[in-house]
PDB file of C-alpha atoms in Angstrom:
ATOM      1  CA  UNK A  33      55.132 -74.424  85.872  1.00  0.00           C
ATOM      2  CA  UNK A  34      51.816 -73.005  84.385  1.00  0.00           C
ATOM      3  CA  UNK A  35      48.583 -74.500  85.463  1.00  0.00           C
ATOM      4  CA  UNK A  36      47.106 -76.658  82.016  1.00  0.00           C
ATOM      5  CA  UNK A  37      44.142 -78.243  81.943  1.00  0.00           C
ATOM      6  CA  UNK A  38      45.574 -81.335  83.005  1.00  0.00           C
ATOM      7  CA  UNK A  39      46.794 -80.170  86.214  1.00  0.00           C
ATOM      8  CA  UNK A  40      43.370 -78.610  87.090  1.00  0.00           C
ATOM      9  CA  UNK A  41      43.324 -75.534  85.529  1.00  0.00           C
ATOM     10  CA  UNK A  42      40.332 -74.854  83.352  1.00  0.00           C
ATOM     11  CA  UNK A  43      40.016 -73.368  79.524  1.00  0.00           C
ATOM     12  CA  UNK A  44      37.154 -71.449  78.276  1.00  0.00           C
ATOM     13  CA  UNK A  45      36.808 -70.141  74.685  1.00  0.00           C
ATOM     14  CA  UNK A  46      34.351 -67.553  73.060  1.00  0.00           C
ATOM     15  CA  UNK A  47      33.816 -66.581  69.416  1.00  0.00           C
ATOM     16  CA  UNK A  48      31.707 -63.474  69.621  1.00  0.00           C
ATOM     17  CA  UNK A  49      28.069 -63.395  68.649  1.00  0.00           C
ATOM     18  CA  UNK A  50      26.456 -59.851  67.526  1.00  0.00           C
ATOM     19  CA  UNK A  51      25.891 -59.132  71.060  1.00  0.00           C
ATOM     20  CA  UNK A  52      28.153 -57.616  74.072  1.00  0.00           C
ATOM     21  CA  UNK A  53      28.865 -61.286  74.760  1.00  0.00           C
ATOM     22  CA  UNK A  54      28.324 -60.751  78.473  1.00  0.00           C
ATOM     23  CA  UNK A  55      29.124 -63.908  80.200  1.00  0.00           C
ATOM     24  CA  UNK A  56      29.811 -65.053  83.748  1.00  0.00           C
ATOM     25  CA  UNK A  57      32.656 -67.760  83.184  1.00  0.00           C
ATOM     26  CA  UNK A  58      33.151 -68.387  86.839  1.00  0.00           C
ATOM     27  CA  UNK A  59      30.941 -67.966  89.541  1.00  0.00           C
ATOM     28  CA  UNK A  60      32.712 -68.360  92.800  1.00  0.00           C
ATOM     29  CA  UNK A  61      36.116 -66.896  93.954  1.00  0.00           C
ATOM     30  CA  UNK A  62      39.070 -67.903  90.786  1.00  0.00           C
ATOM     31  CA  UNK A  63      42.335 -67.074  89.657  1.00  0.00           C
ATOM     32  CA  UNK A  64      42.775 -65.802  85.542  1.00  0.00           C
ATOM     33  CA  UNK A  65      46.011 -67.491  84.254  1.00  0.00           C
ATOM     34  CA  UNK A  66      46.107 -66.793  80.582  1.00  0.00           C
ATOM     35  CA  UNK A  67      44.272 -64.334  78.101  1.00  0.00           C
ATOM     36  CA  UNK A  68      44.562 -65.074  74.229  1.00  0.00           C
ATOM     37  CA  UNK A  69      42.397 -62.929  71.930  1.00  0.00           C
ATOM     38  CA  UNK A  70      41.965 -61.665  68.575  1.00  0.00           C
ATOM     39  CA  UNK A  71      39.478 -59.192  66.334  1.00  0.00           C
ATOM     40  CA  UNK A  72      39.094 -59.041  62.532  1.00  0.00           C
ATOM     41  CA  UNK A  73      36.739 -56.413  62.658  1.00  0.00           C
ATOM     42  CA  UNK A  74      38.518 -53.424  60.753  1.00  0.00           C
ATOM     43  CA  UNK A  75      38.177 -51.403  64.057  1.00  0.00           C
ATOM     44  CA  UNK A  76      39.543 -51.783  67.820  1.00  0.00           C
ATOM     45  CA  UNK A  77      37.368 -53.646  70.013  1.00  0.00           C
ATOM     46  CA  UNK A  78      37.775 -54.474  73.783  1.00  0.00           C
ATOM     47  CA  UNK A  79      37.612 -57.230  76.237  1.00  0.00           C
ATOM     48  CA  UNK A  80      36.482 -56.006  79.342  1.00  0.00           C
ATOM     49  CA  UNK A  81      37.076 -58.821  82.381  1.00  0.00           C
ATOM     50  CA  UNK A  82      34.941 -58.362  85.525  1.00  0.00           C
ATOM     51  CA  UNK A  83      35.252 -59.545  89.261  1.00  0.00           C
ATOM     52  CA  UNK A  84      31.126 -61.010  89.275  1.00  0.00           C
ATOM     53  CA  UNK A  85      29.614 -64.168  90.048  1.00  0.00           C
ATOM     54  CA  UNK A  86      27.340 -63.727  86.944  1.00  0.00           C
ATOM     55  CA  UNK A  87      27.310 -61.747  83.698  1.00  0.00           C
ATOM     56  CA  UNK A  88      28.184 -58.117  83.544  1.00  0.00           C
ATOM     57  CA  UNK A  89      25.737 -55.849  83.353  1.00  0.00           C
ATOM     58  CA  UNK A  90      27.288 -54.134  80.382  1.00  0.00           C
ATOM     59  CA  UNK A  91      27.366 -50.134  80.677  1.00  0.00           C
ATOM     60  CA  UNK A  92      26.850 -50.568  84.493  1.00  0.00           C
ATOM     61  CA  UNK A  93      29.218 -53.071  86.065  1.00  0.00           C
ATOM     62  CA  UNK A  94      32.805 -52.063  86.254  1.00  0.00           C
ATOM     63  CA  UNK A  95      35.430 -53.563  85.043  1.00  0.00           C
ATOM     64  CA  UNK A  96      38.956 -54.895  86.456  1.00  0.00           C
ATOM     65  CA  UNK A  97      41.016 -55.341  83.284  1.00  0.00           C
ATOM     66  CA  UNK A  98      40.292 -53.732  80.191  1.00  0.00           C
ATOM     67  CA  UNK A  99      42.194 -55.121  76.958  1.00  0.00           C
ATOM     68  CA  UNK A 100      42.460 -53.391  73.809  1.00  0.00           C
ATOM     69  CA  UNK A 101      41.907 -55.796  71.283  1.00  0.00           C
ATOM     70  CA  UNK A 102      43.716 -54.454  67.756  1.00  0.00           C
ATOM     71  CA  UNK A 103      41.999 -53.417  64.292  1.00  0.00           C
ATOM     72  CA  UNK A 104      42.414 -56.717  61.735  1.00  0.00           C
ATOM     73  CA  UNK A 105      45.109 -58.469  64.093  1.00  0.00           C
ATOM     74  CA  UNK A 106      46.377 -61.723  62.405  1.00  0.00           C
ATOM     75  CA  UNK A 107      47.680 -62.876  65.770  1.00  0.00           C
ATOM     76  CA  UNK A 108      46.292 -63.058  68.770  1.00  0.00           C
ATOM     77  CA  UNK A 109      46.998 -61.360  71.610  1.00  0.00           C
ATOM     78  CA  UNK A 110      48.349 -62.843  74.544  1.00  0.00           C
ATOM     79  CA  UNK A 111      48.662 -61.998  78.317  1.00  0.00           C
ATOM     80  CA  UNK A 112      49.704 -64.287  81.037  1.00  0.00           C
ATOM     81  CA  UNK A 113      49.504 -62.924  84.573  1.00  0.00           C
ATOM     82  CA  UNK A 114      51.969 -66.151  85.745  1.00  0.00           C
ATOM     83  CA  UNK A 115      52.204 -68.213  88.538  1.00  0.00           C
ATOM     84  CA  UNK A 116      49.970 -66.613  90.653  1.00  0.00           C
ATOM     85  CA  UNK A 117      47.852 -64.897  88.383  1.00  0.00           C
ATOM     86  CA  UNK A 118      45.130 -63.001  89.118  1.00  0.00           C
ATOM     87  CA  UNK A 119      42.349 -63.244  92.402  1.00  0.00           C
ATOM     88  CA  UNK A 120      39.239 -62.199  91.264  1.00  0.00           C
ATOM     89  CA  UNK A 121      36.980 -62.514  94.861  1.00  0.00           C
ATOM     90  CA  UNK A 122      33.815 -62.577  93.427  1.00  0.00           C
ATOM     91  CA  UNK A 123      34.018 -64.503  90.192  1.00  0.00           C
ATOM     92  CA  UNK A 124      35.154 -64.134  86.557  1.00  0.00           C
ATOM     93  CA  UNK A 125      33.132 -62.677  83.817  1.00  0.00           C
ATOM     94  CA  UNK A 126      33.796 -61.076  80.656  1.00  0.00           C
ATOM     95  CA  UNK A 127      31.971 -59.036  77.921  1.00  0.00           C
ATOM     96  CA  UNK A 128      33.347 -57.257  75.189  1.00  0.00           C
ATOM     97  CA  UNK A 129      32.352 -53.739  73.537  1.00  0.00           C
ATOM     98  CA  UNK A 130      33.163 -51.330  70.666  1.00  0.00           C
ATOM     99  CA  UNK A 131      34.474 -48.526  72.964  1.00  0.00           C
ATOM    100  CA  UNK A 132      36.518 -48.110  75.926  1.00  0.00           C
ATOM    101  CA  UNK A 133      34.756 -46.394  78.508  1.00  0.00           C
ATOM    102  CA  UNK A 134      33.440 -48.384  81.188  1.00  0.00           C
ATOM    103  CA  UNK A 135      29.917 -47.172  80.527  1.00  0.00           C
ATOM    104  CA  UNK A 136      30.027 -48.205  75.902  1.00  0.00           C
ATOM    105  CA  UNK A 137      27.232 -50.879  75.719  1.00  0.00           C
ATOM    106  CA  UNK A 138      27.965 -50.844  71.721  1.00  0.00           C
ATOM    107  CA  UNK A 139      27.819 -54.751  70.591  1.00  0.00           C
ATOM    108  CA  UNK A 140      30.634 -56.583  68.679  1.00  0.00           C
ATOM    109  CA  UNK A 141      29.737 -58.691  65.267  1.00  0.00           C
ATOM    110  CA  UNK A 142      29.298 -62.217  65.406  1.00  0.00           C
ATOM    111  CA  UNK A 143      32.542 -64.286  64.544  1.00  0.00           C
ATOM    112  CA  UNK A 144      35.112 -61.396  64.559  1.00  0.00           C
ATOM    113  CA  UNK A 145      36.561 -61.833  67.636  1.00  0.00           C
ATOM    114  CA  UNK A 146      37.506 -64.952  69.475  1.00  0.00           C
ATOM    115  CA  UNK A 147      38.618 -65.011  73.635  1.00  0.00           C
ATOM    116  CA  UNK A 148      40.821 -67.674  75.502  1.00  0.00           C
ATOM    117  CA  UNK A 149      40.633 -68.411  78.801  1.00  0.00           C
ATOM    118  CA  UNK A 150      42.834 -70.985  81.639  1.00  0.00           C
ATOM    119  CA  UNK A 151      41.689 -69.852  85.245  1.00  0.00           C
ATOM    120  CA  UNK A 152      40.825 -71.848  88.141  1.00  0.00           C
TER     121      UNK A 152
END
């Protein structure tokens, strides 16, 4: 069985803002469950998850998990890393960018692309 928010696992949701939407969603040791996204922008954009206890640094921190978030989808994307899911030490934190390298500070528009979260 999946962990829900009823059985303590937690749900986070962000609809970008015209930013790099750097956030710290966790800031102890957690485990990432589920990832849902989607971008309406007419070009690829990319979620970047980090293992911090706050927000990214964007262009500097490294991230764990980069996910390629498609041109105009009309479904989200969906990744679910099961029972065990994944140990991020540190903490969970997230920002998303117009290009792939680790070092691409270039900002997303606001309300084009939209991030769900269940972690513990």
């Amino acid at each position: 069985m999946m962990p829900s928010p009823s059985s303590g696992a937690k749900s986070f949701r962000l609809v970008s803002a015209a930013s790099t939407n750097a956030t710290s969603i966790k800031a102890k040791p957690g485990t990432l469950f589920t990832i849902a996204a989607f971008n309406i922008n007419a070009a690829i954009r990319y979620l970047k998850i980090y293992d911090l206890a706050v927000a990214p640094t964007v262009g500097t921190s490294v991230p764990v998990f980069t996910m390629v978030l498609p041109a105009t989808a009309i479904s989200a994307i969906s990744i679910n890393f099961g029972m065990l899911g994944m140990k991020f030490d540190n903490g969970i934190a997230l920002a998303l960018t117009t290009g792939l390298a680790d070092a691409d500070t270039g900002a997303v528009a606001a309300n084009e692309q939209v991030v769900n979260l269940t972690y513990l």
